[in-house]
Amino acid sequence: LIIEKGAKIIAAGTASQPITFTSVLPQKELPKRGTWGGVIILGNATINTISGSNTIEGVRAPDGEYGGADDDDNSGTLRYVRIWYGGADISPD
């Protein structure tokens, strides 16, 4: 799940009802690490590069671009969120 620059994610669970991002595999095939890419948030805040921006591996600009000059950027809320079985390569080398 990629949250692009300028977009927001609002995932506000509670201690008793957390939000779970997980694999689409059937339950009988889990647990299995790396079955999906996970959650990637591409914000507009300053990063430590000469150009002020960069791209995530496997996704070309402008879709995979992050960084900018807005240190007040707000890409949303993740509260009481579980991310299970992520870690797959988006685009293996």
GROMACS .gro file of C-alpha atoms in nm:
model
   93
    1LEU     CA    1   0.000   0.000   0.000
    2ILE     CA    2   0.166   0.323  -0.114
    3ILE     CA    3   0.047   0.658   0.019
    4GLU     CA    4   0.171   0.903  -0.245
    5LYS     CA    5   0.286   1.261  -0.187
    6GLY     CA    6  -0.014   1.483  -0.121
    7ALA     CA    7  -0.233   1.190  -0.017
    8LYS     CA    8  -0.340   1.093   0.335
    9ILE     CA    9  -0.417   0.771   0.512
   10ILE     CA   10  -0.650   0.775   0.809
   11ALA     CA   11  -0.619   0.443   0.990
   12ALA     CA   12  -0.732   0.511   1.346
   13GLY     CA   13  -0.796   0.190   1.533
   14THR     CA   14  -0.827   0.143   1.907
   15ALA     CA   15  -0.651  -0.076   2.161
   16SER     CA   16  -0.947  -0.315   2.158
   17GLN     CA   17  -1.009  -0.290   1.781
   18PRO     CA   18  -0.677  -0.238   1.601
   19ILE     CA   19  -0.664  -0.208   1.223
   20THR     CA   20  -0.472  -0.492   1.056
   21PHE     CA   21  -0.308  -0.462   0.716
   22THR     CA   22  -0.228  -0.813   0.603
   23SER     CA   23  -0.174  -1.055   0.318
   24VAL     CA   24  -0.444  -1.174   0.080
   25LEU     CA   25  -0.326  -1.534   0.122
   26PRO     CA   26  -0.571  -1.779   0.276
   27GLN     CA   27  -0.535  -1.815   0.653
   28LYS     CA   28  -0.415  -2.176   0.613
   29GLU     CA   29  -0.104  -2.047   0.427
   30LEU     CA   30  -0.010  -1.803   0.704
   31PRO     CA   31   0.200  -1.703   0.889
   32LYS     CA   32   0.438  -1.635   0.602
   33ARG     CA   33   0.670  -1.338   0.601
   34GLY     CA   34   0.703  -1.117   0.292
   35THR     CA   35   0.373  -1.197   0.121
   36TRP     CA   36   0.304  -0.833   0.033
   37GLY     CA   37   0.492  -0.503   0.028
   38GLY     CA   38   0.356  -0.347   0.346
   39VAL     CA   39   0.273   0.022   0.397
   40ILE     CA   40   0.491   0.293   0.241
   41ILE     CA   41   0.425   0.662   0.311
   42LEU     CA   42   0.580   0.910   0.065
   43GLY     CA   43   0.570   1.250   0.230
   44ASN     CA   44   0.675   1.603   0.135
   45ALA     CA   45   0.912   1.683   0.425
   46THR     CA   46   1.280   1.769   0.387
   47ILE     CA   47   1.513   1.473   0.336
   48ASN     CA   48   1.893   1.455   0.332
   49THR     CA   49   1.966   1.460  -0.042
   50ILE     CA   50   2.109   1.727  -0.272
   51SER     CA   51   1.797   1.727  -0.490
   52GLY     CA   52   1.559   1.729  -0.193
   53SER     CA   53   1.371   1.425  -0.319
   54ASN     CA   54   1.422   1.059  -0.399
   55THR     CA   55   1.223   0.759  -0.524
   56ILE     CA   56   1.149   0.425  -0.361
   57GLU     CA   57   1.307   0.124  -0.521
   58GLY     CA   58   1.090  -0.040  -0.782
   59VAL     CA   59   0.857   0.254  -0.848
   60ARG     CA   60   0.957   0.525  -1.096
   61ALA     CA   61   0.906   0.897  -1.052
   62PRO     CA   62   0.673   1.064  -1.013
   63ASP     CA   63   0.472   0.781  -0.851
   64GLY     CA   64   0.745   0.664  -0.613
   65GLU     CA   65   0.886   1.006  -0.528
   66TYR     CA   66   0.920   1.133  -0.172
   67GLY     CA   67   1.076   1.434  -0.005
   68GLY     CA   68   1.029   1.804  -0.056
   69ALA     CA   69   1.034   2.129   0.137
   70ASP     CA   70   0.722   2.108   0.353
   71ASP     CA   71   0.826   2.003   0.702
   72ASP     CA   72   0.466   2.058   0.814
   73ASP     CA   73   0.345   1.792   0.569
   74ASN     CA   74   0.081   1.561   0.712
   75SER     CA   75   0.038   1.224   0.545
   76GLY     CA   76  -0.231   1.111   0.787
   77THR     CA   77  -0.274   0.896   1.094
   78LEU     CA   78  -0.170   0.544   1.188
   79ARG     CA   79  -0.301   0.464   1.535
   80TYR     CA   80  -0.329   0.113   1.676
   81VAL     CA   81  -0.230  -0.039   1.344
   82ARG     CA   82  -0.078  -0.383   1.286
   83ILE     CA   83   0.110  -0.462   0.965
   84TRP     CA   84   0.137  -0.837   0.921
   85TYR     CA   85   0.342  -1.043   0.672
   86GLY     CA   86   0.486  -0.745   0.482
   87GLY     CA   87   0.837  -0.720   0.342
   88ALA     CA   88   0.803  -0.844  -0.016
   89ASP     CA   89   1.013  -0.668  -0.280
   90ILE     CA   90   0.800  -0.437  -0.491
   91SER     CA   91   1.030  -0.479  -0.788
   92PRO     CA   92   1.321  -0.718  -0.727
   93ASP     CA   93   1.654  -0.622  -0.884
   0.00000   0.00000   0.00000
